Amino acid sequence: MTKLLLVEDEFLVRLGLKTFIPWEEFGFELIGEAVDGLDALAILAEKPCDLLITDISMPNMDGITLMERVKELYPHIKILILSNYNDFEYVRRALQLGASDYILKLTMQPDDLQTKLQQMQEEIENERKKQEETILLNRTAVQFRQEITIEKHLRDLMTMQYSKREADDLSEEYANLLPSFPWTFSMMKIDRYEAVVDENRFKSEKLLHFSALNILREVMRKYMGGHIVELGGGRFGMISGTGAETMLQEMTECIQRYLKLSVYFGTYSPVERAYDLYEACRFAEEALLERFYNDLNRVIPYRAQMFAHQALPISSQDEWLDMMARQDIESLQNAIRNMADAYLDDGAPRLYPELARERWLHIVHLFELHLQHKGGDLYSIESYEGNYPHHMVRTAESIQQISEWLVGWISVFFEHLRSCVVHQPRPEIRTVQRMIEEKYSTSFKMSDLAKEVNFTEPYLSSLFKKETGETMIDYMIRIRMKKARELLKDPNVKIYEVADAIGYSDPNYFAKLFKKIEGIYPQEYRKRYIH
């Protein structure tokens, strides 16, 4: 997402800009609004930003002075100037200072603004790619050769089942560059990896991996040596001599100190020969699942039979539905806590995390059934703490995180339920809802909806949110995703056909949006539903 900051002292202009364009749909994230340059600098000091849209004439600090400070402090930020007809000299000065473009406030059209922003967005992406290429080119020739030889073969040994002879041959070929047997195999995982990538603190996923890899290698040099391999998804596999726990603890501390990231290690030892590396990788990955139940231990050794396929029974479905019918929030919250405590009881068998998640999803499904019975839709509830129920349960790192989130979300659920029962949107808004339900698969503008009910677009946008509790964009996405879930149940409809059928020409964008709500990508959703 391209992060964008809007700086404009006129409220109506800001409101118009926010509603002109479906920002998220076109890959933009609005990180904030500022009324002058001082306000903007305060926001930039706290949040990363790629693109600045700023007025020229503002109190306290005008757009020109703001530009000078931004170019000094954040030279990578692109700037689009908002101007009036009498601002020509200021615009010329802004362009001299490095503004990418300008647009006249009084005559700007959504399509023109969108075109300019997408051009700037493309420039930002190109510069990011160049930065990443520069980082890669700066690696020494020796590092490059090592990566395409030893680490490539080690990655293959970790991820593919070799024959004993093939593995032994590779082990002999690189015997002078590998630690002596027996090895310890360790798998490191960056905690909350997807959230870290979305925060974009490291500007790119490659730069994040490169930074983590450098620290891991520096620490490893202090100890008995070994090799580290990127495995994707925020995971790194490494081989070292036995007794590696002290080294791994130092790695966790250094990555926390320098990158402000939490990491976990799953370990397996002893690895007696290269052929065993594939199995060791699987065992270490299973050890990492312990993090779902215990987030205190950062280095987790593999143990036989760590997880079970069966767990203690939970309260019956009728009991949950009865508490919902009575709107007994306190009892529901206690039931959630008791369910989590049952899983965390040291005497209870620990279910494989994916199976435990299915049990939590069943609880979410009960809430969904209750709301449907009242004529509501679970997906129409606004995100709570930035998450939706299915996404939280499927992606949370720990059982504590799931239960604590659900305990807080229950109040949001019943507040939404009461609003559904008490309040019905006014006729104009119901008309707009019907139009969105009819046009969801086509490319239409919100301004067209506004004309149909004789409202201005900003007023309709504000009224829709007030009457329904969600924005028109969110409502349209909800309708599209509902249809997507239906289509995904048909294995004969390809993923790109699903995206196209609900109005998204880019299947990748559709997949990311689907995952934000469901917690899994469309392909995985289909597999789980069918199988």
Coordinates of C-alpha atoms in Angstrom, one line a residue:
M1 CA 0.0 0.0 0.0
T2 CA 1.2 3.5 -0.8
K3 CA 0.9 5.6 2.4
L4 CA -0.6 9.0 1.9
L5 CA -0.9 12.1 4.1
L6 CA -3.5 14.8 3.3
V7 CA -2.6 18.4 4.4
E8 CA -5.4 21.0 3.9
D9 CA -6.9 23.5 6.3
E10 CA -10.3 23.6 4.7
F11 CA -12.6 20.9 6.1
L12 CA -14.8 20.6 3.0
V13 CA -11.8 20.2 0.7
R14 CA -10.4 17.4 2.9
L15 CA -13.8 15.7 3.0
G16 CA -14.1 15.9 -0.8
L17 CA -10.6 14.5 -1.3
K18 CA -11.3 11.6 1.0
T19 CA -14.5 10.7 -0.8
F20 CA -13.4 11.4 -4.4
I21 CA -11.4 8.2 -4.7
P22 CA -11.8 4.7 -3.1
W23 CA -8.3 4.9 -1.7
E24 CA -7.8 1.4 -0.6
E25 CA -9.1 0.0 -3.8
F26 CA -6.4 1.8 -5.7
G27 CA -3.6 0.8 -3.3
F28 CA -3.5 3.9 -1.1
E29 CA -3.6 4.0 2.7
L30 CA -4.6 7.4 4.2
I31 CA -2.3 7.6 7.3
G32 CA -3.8 10.9 8.5
E33 CA -5.1 14.4 7.9
A34 CA -3.4 17.6 8.9
V35 CA -4.7 21.2 9.0
D36 CA -1.3 22.9 8.5
G37 CA 2.4 22.1 8.1
L38 CA 3.2 21.8 11.8
D39 CA 0.4 19.3 12.2
A40 CA 1.8 17.4 9.2
L41 CA 5.3 17.2 10.5
A42 CA 4.0 15.8 13.8
I43 CA 2.3 13.0 11.9
L44 CA 5.3 12.3 9.7
A45 CA 7.5 11.9 12.8
E46 CA 5.2 9.1 14.0
K47 CA 4.2 7.3 10.8
P48 CA 5.9 6.3 7.5
C49 CA 4.7 8.1 4.4
D50 CA 5.2 7.8 0.7
L51 CA 3.0 10.6 -0.7
L52 CA 2.0 14.0 0.5
I53 CA -0.9 16.0 -0.8
T54 CA -0.7 19.6 0.5
D55 CA -2.3 22.9 0.1
I56 CA -0.1 26.0 -0.3
S57 CA -1.8 28.6 1.7
M58 CA -2.3 27.5 5.4
P59 CA -1.9 29.0 8.8
N60 CA 1.1 28.4 11.1
M61 CA 3.2 26.8 8.5
D62 CA 2.4 27.0 4.8
G63 CA 2.9 24.4 2.1
I64 CA 6.2 25.9 0.8
T65 CA 7.8 25.8 4.2
L66 CA 6.4 22.3 4.8
M67 CA 7.9 21.2 1.5
E68 CA 11.3 22.5 2.5
R69 CA 11.2 20.6 5.8
V70 CA 9.9 17.4 4.2
K71 CA 12.7 17.5 1.5
E72 CA 15.2 17.9 4.3
L73 CA 13.9 15.2 6.6
Y74 CA 12.1 12.8 4.3
P75 CA 13.6 13.2 0.8
H76 CA 11.8 10.1 -0.5
I77 CA 8.3 11.5 -0.1
K78 CA 6.6 12.5 -3.3
I79 CA 4.5 15.7 -3.1
L80 CA 1.3 16.8 -5.0
I81 CA 0.4 20.5 -4.6
L82 CA -3.2 21.8 -4.2
S83 CA -3.5 25.3 -5.5
N84 CA -5.8 28.1 -6.4
Y85 CA -5.7 30.3 -9.5
N86 CA -3.8 33.0 -7.7
D87 CA -1.1 30.7 -6.4
F88 CA 1.0 30.6 -9.6
E89 CA 4.2 32.0 -8.1
Y90 CA 3.9 29.6 -5.1
V91 CA 3.3 26.7 -7.5
R92 CA 6.4 27.5 -9.5
R93 CA 8.4 27.7 -6.2
A94 CA 7.0 24.3 -5.1
L95 CA 8.0 22.7 -8.4
Q96 CA 11.5 24.1 -8.1
L97 CA 11.6 22.5 -4.6
G98 CA 10.8 19.2 -6.1
A99 CA 7.0 18.8 -6.1
S100 CA 6.0 16.1 -8.5
D101 CA 2.8 17.9 -9.8
Y102 CA 0.0 20.3 -8.9
I103 CA -3.7 20.4 -9.3
L104 CA -6.3 23.2 -9.1
K105 CA -8.7 22.8 -6.2
L106 CA -11.6 24.5 -7.8
T107 CA -11.6 22.5 -11.1
M108 CA -10.1 19.2 -10.0
Q109 CA -12.0 16.1 -11.1
P110 CA -11.8 12.6 -9.5
D111 CA -10.4 11.0 -12.7
D112 CA -7.7 13.7 -13.1
L113 CA -6.7 13.4 -9.5
Q114 CA -6.7 9.6 -9.7
T115 CA -4.5 9.7 -12.8
K116 CA -1.9 11.9 -11.2
L117 CA -1.8 9.9 -8.0
Q118 CA -1.4 6.6 -9.9
Q119 CA 1.5 8.1 -11.9
M120 CA 3.1 9.2 -8.7
Q121 CA 2.4 5.8 -7.2
E122 CA 4.2 4.1 -10.1
E123 CA 7.2 6.4 -9.6
I124 CA 7.3 5.4 -5.9
E125 CA 7.2 1.7 -6.7
N126 CA 9.9 2.1 -9.4
E127 CA 12.2 3.9 -6.8
R128 CA 11.6 1.2 -4.3
K129 CA 12.6 -1.4 -6.8
K130 CA 15.8 0.5 -7.6
Q131 CA 16.6 0.7 -3.9
E132 CA 16.2 -3.0 -3.6
E133 CA 18.3 -3.6 -6.6
T134 CA 21.0 -1.4 -5.2
I135 CA 21.0 -3.3 -2.0
L136 CA 21.4 -6.6 -3.9
L137 CA 24.2 -5.2 -6.1
N138 CA 26.1 -4.2 -3.0
R139 CA 26.5 -7.7 -1.9
T140 CA 30.0 -9.0 -2.4
A141 CA 30.8 -11.5 -5.1
V142 CA 31.8 -14.0 -2.5
Q143 CA 28.5 -13.7 -0.6
F144 CA 26.6 -14.2 -3.9
R145 CA 28.6 -17.3 -4.8
Q146 CA 28.0 -18.8 -1.4
E147 CA 24.2 -18.1 -1.7
I148 CA 23.9 -19.9 -5.0
T149 CA 26.0 -22.9 -3.9
I150 CA 25.9 -24.0 -0.3
E151 CA 22.7 -22.3 0.8
K152 CA 20.8 -23.4 -2.3
H153 CA 21.7 -27.0 -1.7
L154 CA 20.9 -26.7 2.0
R155 CA 17.5 -25.1 1.2
D156 CA 16.8 -28.1 -1.1
L157 CA 17.8 -30.5 1.6
M158 CA 15.4 -28.8 4.1
T159 CA 12.4 -28.5 1.8
M160 CA 12.7 -31.6 -0.5
Q161 CA 13.1 -35.3 0.3
Y162 CA 16.5 -36.4 -1.2
S163 CA 17.7 -40.0 -1.5
K164 CA 20.4 -41.0 1.0
R165 CA 23.0 -41.1 -1.7
E166 CA 22.2 -37.7 -3.1
A167 CA 22.3 -36.2 0.4
D168 CA 25.6 -37.9 1.3
D169 CA 27.2 -36.8 -2.0
L170 CA 26.3 -33.1 -1.2
S171 CA 27.5 -33.5 2.3
E172 CA 30.9 -34.8 1.1
E173 CA 31.2 -32.1 -1.6
Y174 CA 30.9 -29.3 0.9
A175 CA 32.4 -31.1 3.9
N176 CA 35.1 -28.4 4.4
L177 CA 32.4 -25.6 4.5
L178 CA 29.9 -27.3 6.8
P179 CA 29.9 -27.8 10.6
S180 CA 31.0 -31.3 11.8
F181 CA 28.2 -33.7 12.6
P182 CA 26.0 -33.9 14.7
W183 CA 24.1 -30.7 13.9
T184 CA 21.4 -28.8 15.6
F185 CA 18.7 -27.6 13.1
S186 CA 16.9 -24.5 14.1
M187 CA 14.0 -22.7 12.4
M188 CA 13.4 -19.1 13.3
K189 CA 10.1 -17.3 12.6
I190 CA 9.4 -13.6 12.8
D191 CA 6.5 -13.0 15.1
R192 CA 3.4 -11.3 13.5
Y193 CA 5.2 -11.5 10.2
E194 CA 2.4 -10.4 8.0
A195 CA 1.6 -7.4 10.2
V196 CA 5.3 -6.4 10.2
V197 CA 5.3 -6.5 6.4
D198 CA 2.1 -4.5 6.2
E199 CA 3.5 -1.9 8.6
N200 CA 6.2 -1.3 5.9
R201 CA 8.8 -0.1 8.4
F202 CA 11.5 -1.8 6.3
K203 CA 10.2 -0.4 3.0
S204 CA 10.2 -3.9 1.4
E205 CA 10.0 -7.5 2.3
K206 CA 13.4 -8.1 0.8
L207 CA 15.0 -5.5 2.9
L208 CA 13.4 -6.9 6.0
H209 CA 14.9 -10.4 5.2
F210 CA 18.3 -8.9 4.4
S211 CA 18.4 -7.0 7.7
A212 CA 17.4 -10.1 9.8
L213 CA 19.8 -12.3 7.9
N214 CA 22.7 -9.9 8.5
I215 CA 22.1 -10.0 12.3
L216 CA 21.8 -13.8 12.4
R217 CA 25.0 -14.2 10.5
E218 CA 26.9 -11.7 12.7
V219 CA 25.8 -13.6 15.9
M220 CA 26.6 -17.0 14.3
R221 CA 30.2 -15.9 13.6
K222 CA 30.7 -15.5 17.3
Y223 CA 29.9 -19.1 18.0
M224 CA 30.7 -22.4 16.3
G225 CA 29.6 -21.3 12.9
G226 CA 27.0 -22.7 10.5
H227 CA 24.7 -21.7 7.7
I228 CA 21.4 -19.8 7.5
V229 CA 18.8 -20.1 4.8
E230 CA 15.7 -18.0 4.0
L231 CA 12.7 -20.3 3.7
G232 CA 10.0 -17.6 3.1
G233 CA 7.1 -16.3 5.1
G234 CA 9.4 -14.8 7.7
R235 CA 11.1 -18.2 8.4
F236 CA 14.9 -18.9 8.4
G237 CA 16.4 -22.4 8.7
M238 CA 19.9 -22.8 10.1
I239 CA 22.4 -25.6 10.9
S240 CA 25.0 -25.3 13.6
G241 CA 26.8 -27.5 16.0
T242 CA 25.0 -29.0 19.0
G243 CA 24.5 -26.8 22.1
A244 CA 23.2 -23.9 20.2
E245 CA 20.7 -22.5 22.7
T246 CA 22.9 -19.7 24.0
M247 CA 23.5 -18.5 20.4
L248 CA 19.8 -18.6 19.6
Q249 CA 19.0 -16.6 22.8
E250 CA 21.5 -14.0 21.7
M251 CA 19.9 -13.9 18.2
T252 CA 16.5 -13.2 19.7
E253 CA 17.9 -10.4 21.8
C254 CA 19.8 -8.8 19.0
I255 CA 16.9 -8.8 16.5
Q256 CA 14.7 -7.3 19.3
R257 CA 17.3 -4.6 20.0
Y258 CA 18.2 -3.6 16.5
L259 CA 15.1 -4.4 14.4
K260 CA 12.4 -4.1 17.2
L261 CA 11.1 -7.5 16.2
S262 CA 10.2 -10.6 18.2
V263 CA 11.3 -14.0 16.9
Y264 CA 10.9 -17.6 18.0
F265 CA 13.1 -20.7 17.3
G266 CA 12.0 -24.3 17.0
T267 CA 14.9 -26.7 17.3
Y268 CA 15.7 -30.3 16.6
S269 CA 18.9 -32.3 17.5
P270 CA 20.9 -34.3 16.9
V271 CA 21.0 -34.3 13.1
E272 CA 23.5 -37.1 12.3
R273 CA 23.7 -36.7 8.5
A274 CA 22.5 -34.4 5.7
Y275 CA 19.8 -36.9 4.8
D276 CA 18.1 -36.2 8.1
L277 CA 17.8 -32.5 7.5
Y278 CA 14.4 -32.8 5.8
E279 CA 12.8 -34.5 8.8
A280 CA 14.6 -32.2 11.2
C281 CA 13.1 -29.2 9.4
R282 CA 9.6 -30.7 9.8
F283 CA 10.2 -31.4 13.5
A284 CA 11.5 -27.9 14.2
E285 CA 8.5 -26.4 12.4
E286 CA 6.2 -28.5 14.6
A287 CA 8.1 -27.3 17.7
L288 CA 7.3 -23.7 16.7
L289 CA 3.6 -24.5 17.0
E290 CA 4.1 -24.4 20.8
R291 CA 4.1 -20.6 20.5
F292 CA 0.3 -20.8 20.0
Y293 CA 0.0 -21.9 23.6
N294 CA 3.1 -20.3 25.2
D295 CA 4.6 -17.0 24.1
L296 CA 7.2 -16.8 26.8
N297 CA 9.7 -19.4 25.7
R298 CA 11.6 -18.1 22.7
V299 CA 13.6 -21.2 22.0
I300 CA 11.4 -24.3 21.8
P301 CA 13.0 -27.8 21.4
Y302 CA 11.1 -30.5 19.6
R303 CA 9.5 -33.2 21.8
A304 CA 7.8 -36.3 20.6
Q305 CA 4.0 -36.1 20.7
M306 CA 3.9 -32.4 21.5
F307 CA 0.3 -32.1 20.2
A308 CA -2.9 -34.2 20.2
H309 CA -5.6 -34.7 17.6
Q310 CA -8.4 -34.6 20.3
A311 CA -9.1 -32.2 23.1
L312 CA -11.4 -31.6 26.0
P313 CA -15.1 -31.0 25.1
I314 CA -16.3 -27.4 25.1
S315 CA -19.7 -26.1 26.2
S316 CA -22.6 -27.2 24.0
Q317 CA -23.9 -25.2 21.0
D318 CA -27.2 -24.7 22.8
E319 CA -25.5 -23.1 25.8
W320 CA -23.7 -20.6 23.7
L321 CA -26.8 -19.7 21.7
D322 CA -28.8 -19.4 24.9
M323 CA -26.3 -16.9 26.3
M324 CA -26.5 -15.0 23.1
A325 CA -30.3 -14.9 23.1
R326 CA -30.1 -13.5 26.7
Q327 CA -27.4 -11.0 25.5
D328 CA -25.4 -12.2 28.6
I329 CA -22.1 -10.5 27.7
E330 CA -20.5 -11.4 31.0
S331 CA -21.3 -15.1 30.7
L332 CA -20.1 -15.2 27.1
Q333 CA -16.8 -13.5 28.1
N334 CA -16.3 -16.0 30.9
A335 CA -17.1 -18.9 28.5
I336 CA -14.4 -17.6 26.2
R337 CA -11.9 -17.3 29.0
N338 CA -12.8 -20.8 30.3
M339 CA -12.4 -22.3 26.9
A340 CA -8.9 -20.7 26.6
D341 CA -8.0 -21.9 30.1
A342 CA -9.0 -25.4 29.2
Y343 CA -6.6 -25.4 26.3
L344 CA -3.8 -23.9 28.4
D345 CA -4.2 -26.3 31.4
D346 CA -0.9 -28.1 31.8
G347 CA -2.8 -31.4 32.4
A348 CA -4.9 -31.2 29.2
P349 CA -3.7 -32.5 25.8
R350 CA -2.7 -29.7 23.5
L351 CA -4.5 -29.8 20.2
Y352 CA -2.7 -29.1 17.0
P353 CA -3.2 -25.3 16.6
E354 CA -5.0 -25.6 13.3
L355 CA -7.5 -27.9 14.9
A356 CA -7.9 -25.6 17.9
R357 CA -8.5 -22.7 15.5
E358 CA -11.4 -24.7 13.9
R359 CA -13.0 -24.9 17.3
W360 CA -12.7 -21.2 17.8
L361 CA -14.1 -20.6 14.3
H362 CA -17.1 -22.7 15.4
I363 CA -17.7 -20.2 18.2
V364 CA -17.6 -17.4 15.7
H365 CA -20.0 -19.3 13.5
L366 CA -22.5 -19.5 16.4
F367 CA -22.4 -15.7 16.7
E368 CA -22.9 -15.5 12.9
L369 CA -26.0 -17.8 13.2
H370 CA -27.4 -15.7 16.0
L371 CA -27.0 -12.5 14.0
Q372 CA -28.5 -14.1 10.8
H373 CA -31.5 -15.1 12.8
K374 CA -32.0 -11.4 13.7
G375 CA -31.6 -10.4 10.0
G376 CA -28.0 -9.2 10.4
D377 CA -24.7 -10.1 8.7
L378 CA -21.5 -10.8 10.7
Y379 CA -19.4 -9.3 7.9
S380 CA -21.2 -5.9 8.3
I381 CA -19.7 -5.4 11.8
E382 CA -16.8 -2.9 11.7
S383 CA -13.4 -4.3 12.3
Y384 CA -12.4 -4.4 16.0
E385 CA -8.8 -3.4 16.7
G386 CA -8.1 -3.6 13.0
N387 CA -9.4 -7.2 12.6
Y388 CA -12.4 -9.2 11.6
P389 CA -13.4 -12.4 13.5
H390 CA -12.4 -15.0 10.9
H391 CA -9.2 -13.2 10.1
M392 CA -8.3 -13.0 13.8
V393 CA -8.9 -16.6 14.6
R394 CA -7.0 -17.8 11.5
T395 CA -4.0 -15.6 11.9
A396 CA -3.5 -14.9 15.6
E397 CA -0.2 -16.0 16.9
S398 CA -1.5 -17.4 20.2
I399 CA -4.6 -18.7 21.9
Q400 CA -4.4 -15.8 24.4
Q401 CA -4.6 -13.4 21.5
I402 CA -7.7 -15.0 20.1
S403 CA -9.5 -15.2 23.5
E404 CA -8.7 -11.7 24.6
W405 CA -9.8 -10.3 21.2
L406 CA -13.1 -12.2 21.3
V407 CA -13.7 -11.1 24.9
G408 CA -13.5 -7.4 23.7
W409 CA -15.3 -8.0 20.4
I410 CA -18.4 -9.5 22.1
S411 CA -19.5 -6.0 23.2
V412 CA -19.0 -4.7 19.7
F413 CA -21.1 -7.6 18.4
F414 CA -24.1 -6.8 20.7
E415 CA -23.9 -3.1 20.0
H416 CA -24.2 -3.9 16.3
L417 CA -27.0 -6.4 17.0
R418 CA -29.0 -3.7 18.9
S419 CA -28.5 -1.2 16.1
C420 CA -29.8 -3.7 13.5
V421 CA -32.9 -4.3 15.5
V422 CA -33.7 -0.7 16.5
H423 CA -32.7 1.2 13.5
Q424 CA -33.6 0.8 9.8
P425 CA -31.9 3.0 7.2
R426 CA -33.9 5.8 5.6
P427 CA -35.4 5.0 2.1
E428 CA -32.7 6.8 0.2
I429 CA -30.0 4.8 1.8
R430 CA -31.9 1.5 1.2
T431 CA -32.1 2.6 -2.5
V432 CA -28.3 3.1 -2.6
Q433 CA -27.8 -0.4 -0.9
R434 CA -30.0 -2.0 -3.6
M435 CA -28.0 -0.2 -6.3
I436 CA -24.7 -1.4 -4.9
E437 CA -26.1 -5.0 -4.7
E438 CA -27.1 -4.8 -8.3
K439 CA -23.9 -3.1 -9.6
Y440 CA -21.3 -4.7 -7.4
S441 CA -19.7 -6.6 -10.3
T442 CA -19.4 -3.5 -12.5
S443 CA -17.1 -0.5 -12.4
F444 CA -19.3 2.3 -11.2
K445 CA -18.7 5.6 -9.4
M446 CA -20.1 6.6 -6.0
S447 CA -21.0 9.9 -7.7
D448 CA -23.5 8.0 -9.8
L449 CA -25.2 6.7 -6.7
A450 CA -25.4 10.1 -5.3
K451 CA -27.1 11.5 -8.4
E452 CA -29.8 8.7 -8.2
V453 CA -30.9 10.0 -4.8
N454 CA -30.3 13.7 -5.5
F455 CA -27.5 14.0 -2.9
T456 CA -24.0 15.3 -3.2
E457 CA -21.4 12.6 -3.0
P458 CA -19.8 13.9 0.3
Y459 CA -23.3 14.1 2.0
L460 CA -24.3 10.7 0.8
S461 CA -21.0 9.2 2.0
S462 CA -21.5 10.8 5.4
L463 CA -25.2 9.8 5.7
F464 CA -24.6 6.2 4.5
K465 CA -22.0 5.8 7.3
K466 CA -24.3 7.3 9.9
E467 CA -27.3 5.2 8.9
T468 CA -25.6 1.9 8.3
G469 CA -22.5 2.0 10.4
E470 CA -20.3 1.2 7.4
T471 CA -19.0 3.2 4.5
M472 CA -20.3 2.6 0.9
I473 CA -16.9 1.1 0.0
D474 CA -17.1 -1.3 2.9
Y475 CA -20.6 -2.2 2.0
M476 CA -19.7 -2.9 -1.6
I477 CA -16.7 -5.0 -0.5
R478 CA -18.9 -7.0 1.8
I479 CA -21.4 -7.7 -1.0
R480 CA -18.5 -8.7 -3.3
M481 CA -16.9 -11.0 -0.7
K482 CA -20.2 -12.7 0.0
K483 CA -20.5 -13.5 -3.6
A484 CA -16.9 -14.6 -3.7
R485 CA -17.4 -17.1 -0.9
E486 CA -20.3 -18.6 -2.9
L487 CA -18.3 -18.8 -6.1
L488 CA -15.3 -20.4 -4.3
K489 CA -17.5 -23.3 -3.3
D490 CA -17.6 -24.3 -7.0
P491 CA -14.3 -26.0 -7.9
N492 CA -14.9 -25.4 -11.6
V493 CA -14.7 -21.6 -11.2
K494 CA -11.1 -20.4 -11.4
I495 CA -9.8 -17.9 -8.9
Y496 CA -9.3 -15.2 -11.5
E497 CA -12.8 -15.8 -12.8
V498 CA -14.1 -15.3 -9.2
A499 CA -12.3 -12.0 -9.0
D500 CA -13.6 -10.8 -12.4
A501 CA -17.1 -11.9 -11.6
I502 CA -17.3 -9.7 -8.5
G503 CA -15.7 -6.6 -10.2
Y504 CA -11.9 -7.0 -9.6
S505 CA -9.7 -7.1 -12.7
D506 CA -6.6 -7.8 -10.6
P507 CA -6.8 -11.3 -9.0
N508 CA -3.9 -10.5 -6.7
Y509 CA -5.7 -7.5 -5.3
F510 CA -8.8 -9.6 -4.8
A511 CA -6.8 -12.3 -3.0
K512 CA -5.2 -9.8 -0.6
L513 CA -8.6 -8.2 0.2
F514 CA -10.2 -11.6 0.8
K515 CA -7.4 -12.6 3.1
K516 CA -7.8 -9.3 5.1
I517 CA -11.3 -10.4 5.9
E518 CA -11.1 -14.2 6.1
G519 CA -7.5 -14.6 7.3
I520 CA -6.7 -17.0 4.4
Y521 CA -6.3 -16.7 0.7
P522 CA -9.1 -17.7 -1.7
Q523 CA -7.4 -20.9 -2.8
E524 CA -6.9 -22.1 0.8
Y525 CA -10.6 -21.1 1.6
R526 CA -11.7 -23.3 -1.3
K527 CA -9.6 -26.3 -0.2
R528 CA -10.9 -26.1 3.4
Y529 CA -14.5 -25.8 2.2
I530 CA -14.3 -28.6 -0.3
H531 CA -12.3 -31.0 1.8

